[in-house]
Amino acid sequence: MVKFWNTPLLTVGALTHDFSQKKTSCDDEYHMLTRVGSLGFRDVALFLVSVMDHYSWRRVMLVYDKDGYRRVSGEHTCKLMMEALVKRLKQHNLQFRAFDTEKAANQGVKEHLRREVGNDFSVVVVCANPSTVREIMLAAEELNMVDSGEYVFFNIELFSSMDRNRFKPWHADEDPAERNERARKAYSALLTVTARTPDNEVYRNFSTEVSPVPPRRRTADAQWAQTTKKRPKLI
């Protein structure tokens, strides 16, 4: 609608493939949209395909949690990411198979990896929340997919954080030391693809100061938006 209102739209979202198309003329569908967020899905897909081309890898297994980032960016985020990747894989005639971890809920991650990956794939791309990624890598370690040297895992981390576990994603406070050590070992076979997050005092202070809008403020904003006759514009 912003196109017909002639209203510029700034967003930290709009990561899907269509929003990455060129926006250089008024004829372009999303020419009023400016993205100020992280890498778009198309950029991540292009990077992964270029890595596969470089190493002459022709087959890849896609493992994803459809709603892995529900709390951050809503439903189906990882599913949409994988759809963008599949589009690029097809363009480059690369073979793939995809699996939603929800379907393996009753069987367990380990059995899923044994059956779906097994000897058919040596490259695995994962998109899921951090705890699910950790469980996948622990299962891979148990199946000897880490020590064998025959597998490589890519983790698409769409949203990074500044928390204390950022540089030790394998560590879980509630787990015993032995399991954390297994996870650390498993992560040696995992390559994480993510947007670079600044690691300086200015950014850390800014990140700390930014907090969710209180519920009372959100309600007031919603009521204002419904009653006002003037549409706000971002210029």
CSV table of C-alpha atoms in Angstrom, one decimal:
chain,number,residue,atom,x,y,z
A,1,MET,CA,0.0,0.0,0.0
A,2,VAL,CA,2.9,2.4,0.6
A,3,LYS,CA,3.6,2.4,-3.1
A,4,PHE,CA,0.2,3.9,-3.8
A,5,TRP,CA,0.4,6.3,-0.8
A,6,ASN,CA,3.8,7.4,-2.0
A,7,THR,CA,5.1,6.7,1.5
A,8,PRO,CA,8.7,5.5,2.1
A,9,LEU,CA,8.9,2.5,4.4
A,10,LEU,CA,12.0,1.7,6.5
A,11,THR,CA,12.2,-1.8,8.0
A,12,VAL,CA,14.6,-4.1,9.7
A,13,GLY,CA,12.7,-7.0,8.3
A,14,ALA,CA,11.7,-7.8,4.6
A,15,LEU,CA,14.4,-10.5,4.4
A,16,THR,CA,12.7,-12.8,1.9
A,17,HIS,CA,13.8,-13.1,-1.7
A,18,ASP,CA,11.2,-10.8,-3.4
A,19,PHE,CA,12.2,-7.8,-1.2
A,20,SER,CA,15.8,-8.2,-2.4
A,21,GLN,CA,14.9,-7.3,-6.0
A,22,LYS,CA,16.2,-4.1,-7.5
A,23,LYS,CA,14.3,-0.9,-6.4
A,24,THR,CA,15.8,1.7,-8.7
A,25,SER,CA,12.7,3.0,-10.5
A,26,CYS,CA,9.1,3.7,-9.8
A,27,ASP,CA,8.1,0.7,-11.9
A,28,ASP,CA,9.8,-1.7,-9.4
A,29,GLU,CA,7.3,-3.3,-7.0
A,30,TYR,CA,9.0,-2.4,-3.8
A,31,HIS,CA,10.7,0.8,-4.8
A,32,MET,CA,9.5,2.7,-1.7
A,33,LEU,CA,11.1,0.1,0.6
A,34,THR,CA,14.4,0.5,2.3
A,35,ARG,CA,15.8,-2.4,4.4
A,36,VAL,CA,18.1,-1.5,7.3
A,37,GLY,CA,18.3,-4.9,8.9
A,38,SER,CA,20.6,-7.9,8.5
A,39,LEU,CA,21.5,-9.9,5.5
A,40,GLY,CA,18.6,-10.9,3.3
A,41,PHE,CA,17.8,-14.5,2.5
A,42,ARG,CA,19.0,-14.1,-1.1
A,43,ASP,CA,22.4,-12.9,0.1
A,44,VAL,CA,22.8,-15.9,2.4
A,45,ALA,CA,21.7,-18.3,-0.4
A,46,LEU,CA,24.1,-16.8,-2.9
A,47,PHE,CA,27.0,-17.2,-0.4
A,48,LEU,CA,26.2,-20.8,0.4
A,49,VAL,CA,25.9,-21.7,-3.3
A,50,SER,CA,29.2,-20.0,-4.1
A,51,VAL,CA,30.9,-22.0,-1.4
A,52,MET,CA,29.4,-25.2,-2.9
A,53,ASP,CA,30.6,-24.3,-6.4
A,54,HIS,CA,34.1,-23.5,-5.1
A,55,TYR,CA,34.5,-26.9,-3.5
A,56,SER,CA,32.6,-28.7,-6.3
A,57,TRP,CA,29.9,-30.0,-3.8
A,58,ARG,CA,26.9,-31.1,-5.8
A,59,ARG,CA,24.5,-32.4,-3.1
A,60,VAL,CA,23.2,-30.8,0.1
A,61,MET,CA,20.8,-31.8,2.9
A,62,LEU,CA,18.7,-28.9,4.3
A,63,VAL,CA,17.6,-29.3,7.9
A,64,TYR,CA,15.3,-26.6,9.3
A,65,ASP,CA,13.0,-25.8,12.1
A,66,LYS,CA,10.1,-24.0,10.3
A,67,ASP,CA,9.4,-21.7,13.2
A,68,GLY,CA,12.8,-21.7,14.7
A,69,TYR,CA,12.9,-17.9,15.0
A,70,ARG,CA,9.2,-17.4,15.9
A,71,ARG,CA,10.0,-15.3,18.9
A,72,VAL,CA,12.3,-13.0,17.0
A,73,SER,CA,10.7,-12.6,13.5
A,74,GLY,CA,7.5,-14.5,13.5
A,75,GLU,CA,6.4,-17.7,11.9
A,76,HIS,CA,8.0,-19.7,9.0
A,77,THR,CA,11.3,-17.7,9.0
A,78,CYS,CA,13.6,-20.7,8.5
A,79,LYS,CA,11.1,-22.1,6.0
A,80,LEU,CA,11.3,-18.9,3.9
A,81,MET,CA,15.1,-18.9,4.2
A,82,MET,CA,15.3,-22.4,2.8
A,83,GLU,CA,12.9,-21.6,0.0
A,84,ALA,CA,15.3,-18.8,-1.1
A,85,LEU,CA,18.2,-21.3,-0.9
A,86,VAL,CA,16.3,-23.9,-2.9
A,87,LYS,CA,15.6,-21.4,-5.6
A,88,ARG,CA,19.4,-20.8,-6.0
A,89,LEU,CA,20.2,-24.5,-5.8
A,90,LYS,CA,17.9,-25.2,-8.7
A,91,GLN,CA,19.4,-22.4,-10.7
A,92,HIS,CA,22.8,-24.1,-10.3
A,93,ASN,CA,21.6,-27.6,-10.9
A,94,LEU,CA,22.6,-28.7,-7.4
A,95,GLN,CA,20.8,-31.7,-5.8
A,96,PHE,CA,19.2,-31.3,-2.4
A,97,ARG,CA,16.8,-32.8,0.0
A,98,ALA,CA,14.9,-30.8,2.7
A,99,PHE,CA,13.6,-31.9,6.1
A,100,ASP,CA,11.5,-30.1,8.7
A,101,THR,CA,12.6,-31.0,12.2
A,102,GLU,CA,9.0,-30.9,13.4
A,103,LYS,CA,8.5,-34.1,11.5
A,104,ALA,CA,11.2,-35.8,13.5
A,105,ALA,CA,9.7,-34.7,16.9
A,106,ASN,CA,8.6,-38.3,17.8
A,107,GLN,CA,11.7,-40.0,16.4
A,108,GLY,CA,14.5,-37.8,17.7
A,109,VAL,CA,17.2,-35.8,15.9
A,110,LYS,CA,19.7,-38.7,16.0
A,111,GLU,CA,17.4,-41.1,14.1
A,112,HIS,CA,16.5,-38.4,11.6
A,113,LEU,CA,20.2,-37.7,10.8
A,114,ARG,CA,21.0,-41.4,10.5
A,115,ARG,CA,18.1,-41.9,8.0
A,116,GLU,CA,18.0,-38.6,6.1
A,117,VAL,CA,21.7,-37.8,5.9
A,118,GLY,CA,23.5,-41.1,6.3
A,119,ASN,CA,25.8,-41.9,3.4
A,120,ASP,CA,23.8,-39.9,0.9
A,121,PHE,CA,24.9,-36.4,1.9
A,122,SER,CA,28.1,-34.9,3.2
A,123,VAL,CA,27.0,-31.3,3.3
A,124,VAL,CA,24.3,-30.2,5.7
A,125,VAL,CA,22.8,-26.8,6.0
A,126,VAL,CA,20.8,-26.1,9.2
A,127,CYS,CA,18.4,-23.2,10.0
A,128,ALA,CA,17.0,-23.4,13.5
A,129,ASN,CA,17.1,-21.8,16.9
A,130,PRO,CA,20.4,-22.1,18.9
A,131,SER,CA,19.2,-24.9,21.2
A,132,THR,CA,17.9,-27.0,18.3
A,133,VAL,CA,21.2,-26.5,16.4
A,134,ARG,CA,23.1,-27.7,19.5
A,135,GLU,CA,20.9,-30.8,19.7
A,136,ILE,CA,21.5,-31.5,16.0
A,137,MET,CA,25.3,-31.2,16.4
A,138,LEU,CA,25.3,-33.4,19.5
A,139,ALA,CA,23.4,-36.1,17.6
A,140,ALA,CA,25.9,-35.7,14.7
A,141,GLU,CA,28.8,-36.2,17.2
A,142,GLU,CA,27.2,-39.3,18.5
A,143,LEU,CA,26.8,-40.7,15.0
A,144,ASN,CA,30.5,-40.1,14.4
A,145,MET,CA,29.8,-37.5,11.7
A,146,VAL,CA,32.3,-35.1,13.4
A,147,ASP,CA,35.3,-37.4,13.8
A,148,SER,CA,34.9,-39.0,10.4
A,149,GLY,CA,35.9,-35.8,8.6
A,150,GLU,CA,33.3,-36.7,5.9
A,151,TYR,CA,30.7,-34.2,6.8
A,152,VAL,CA,30.5,-30.4,6.9
A,153,PHE,CA,27.7,-28.5,8.7
A,154,PHE,CA,26.6,-24.9,7.9
A,155,ASN,CA,24.5,-23.1,10.5
A,156,ILE,CA,22.4,-20.2,9.1
A,157,GLU,CA,22.2,-17.8,12.1
A,158,LEU,CA,19.7,-15.2,11.0
A,159,PHE,CA,19.8,-13.2,14.2
A,160,SER,CA,22.8,-13.0,16.5
A,161,SER,CA,22.9,-11.6,20.0
A,162,MET,CA,25.3,-9.9,22.4
A,163,ASP,CA,24.7,-12.4,25.3
A,164,ARG,CA,27.5,-14.0,27.1
A,165,ASN,CA,27.1,-17.3,25.2
A,166,ARG,CA,27.6,-15.6,21.9
A,167,PHE,CA,31.2,-16.9,21.6
A,168,LYS,CA,30.4,-20.3,23.3
A,169,PRO,CA,27.2,-21.4,21.6
A,170,TRP,CA,27.9,-25.0,22.5
A,171,HIS,CA,27.7,-24.3,26.2
A,172,ALA,CA,24.5,-24.9,28.2
A,173,ASP,CA,24.5,-24.0,31.9
A,174,GLU,CA,22.1,-26.9,32.8
A,175,ASP,CA,24.2,-29.6,31.1
A,176,PRO,CA,27.1,-31.5,32.8
A,177,ALA,CA,30.7,-30.7,31.8
A,178,GLU,CA,30.9,-33.9,29.8
A,179,ARG,CA,28.0,-33.1,27.5
A,180,ASN,CA,29.3,-29.5,27.1
A,181,GLU,CA,32.6,-30.9,26.0
A,182,ARG,CA,30.9,-33.1,23.5
A,183,ALA,CA,29.0,-30.1,22.1
A,184,ARG,CA,32.2,-28.1,21.9
A,185,LYS,CA,33.8,-30.9,19.9
A,186,ALA,CA,30.7,-31.1,17.6
A,187,TYR,CA,30.8,-27.4,16.9
A,188,SER,CA,34.3,-27.8,15.4
A,189,ALA,CA,32.5,-29.2,12.3
A,190,LEU,CA,30.0,-26.4,12.2
A,191,LEU,CA,30.5,-23.2,10.1
A,192,THR,CA,28.1,-20.4,11.0
A,193,VAL,CA,26.8,-18.0,8.4
A,194,THR,CA,25.6,-14.7,9.9
A,195,ALA,CA,25.7,-11.0,9.5
A,196,ARG,CA,28.7,-9.4,11.2
A,197,THR,CA,27.8,-7.9,14.6
A,198,PRO,CA,30.0,-5.0,15.8
A,199,ASP,CA,31.9,-5.9,18.9
A,200,ASN,CA,32.8,-2.5,20.4
A,201,GLU,CA,31.7,-0.5,23.5
A,202,VAL,CA,29.5,1.9,21.5
A,203,TYR,CA,27.4,-0.9,20.0
A,204,ARG,CA,27.2,-2.8,23.3
A,205,ASN,CA,25.9,0.3,25.1
A,206,PHE,CA,23.4,0.9,22.4
A,207,SER,CA,22.2,-2.7,22.4
A,208,THR,CA,21.8,-2.6,26.2
A,209,GLU,CA,19.8,0.6,26.0
A,210,VAL,CA,17.4,-0.7,23.4
A,211,SER,CA,14.6,-2.6,25.1
A,212,PRO,CA,11.1,-3.7,24.1
A,213,VAL,CA,8.4,-1.0,24.2
A,214,PRO,CA,6.4,-1.5,27.4
A,215,PRO,CA,2.9,-3.0,26.9
A,216,ARG,CA,1.2,0.2,28.0
A,217,ARG,CA,3.1,2.2,25.4
A,218,ARG,CA,2.2,-0.3,22.7
A,219,THR,CA,-1.5,-0.1,23.6
A,220,ALA,CA,-1.4,3.7,23.5
A,221,ASP,CA,0.4,3.7,20.1
A,222,ALA,CA,-2.2,1.3,18.7
A,223,GLN,CA,-5.1,3.5,19.9
A,224,TRP,CA,-3.4,6.6,18.4
A,225,ALA,CA,-2.9,4.8,15.0
A,226,GLN,CA,-6.6,3.9,14.9
A,227,THR,CA,-8.0,7.3,15.8
A,228,THR,CA,-5.7,9.7,14.0
A,229,LYS,CA,-6.6,10.8,10.5
A,230,LYS,CA,-3.1,11.7,9.5
A,231,ARG,CA,-0.9,8.9,8.2
A,232,PRO,CA,2.7,9.3,9.5
A,233,LYS,CA,5.4,9.3,6.9
A,234,LEU,CA,9.1,8.5,7.2
A,235,ILE,CA,11.0,10.8,5.0
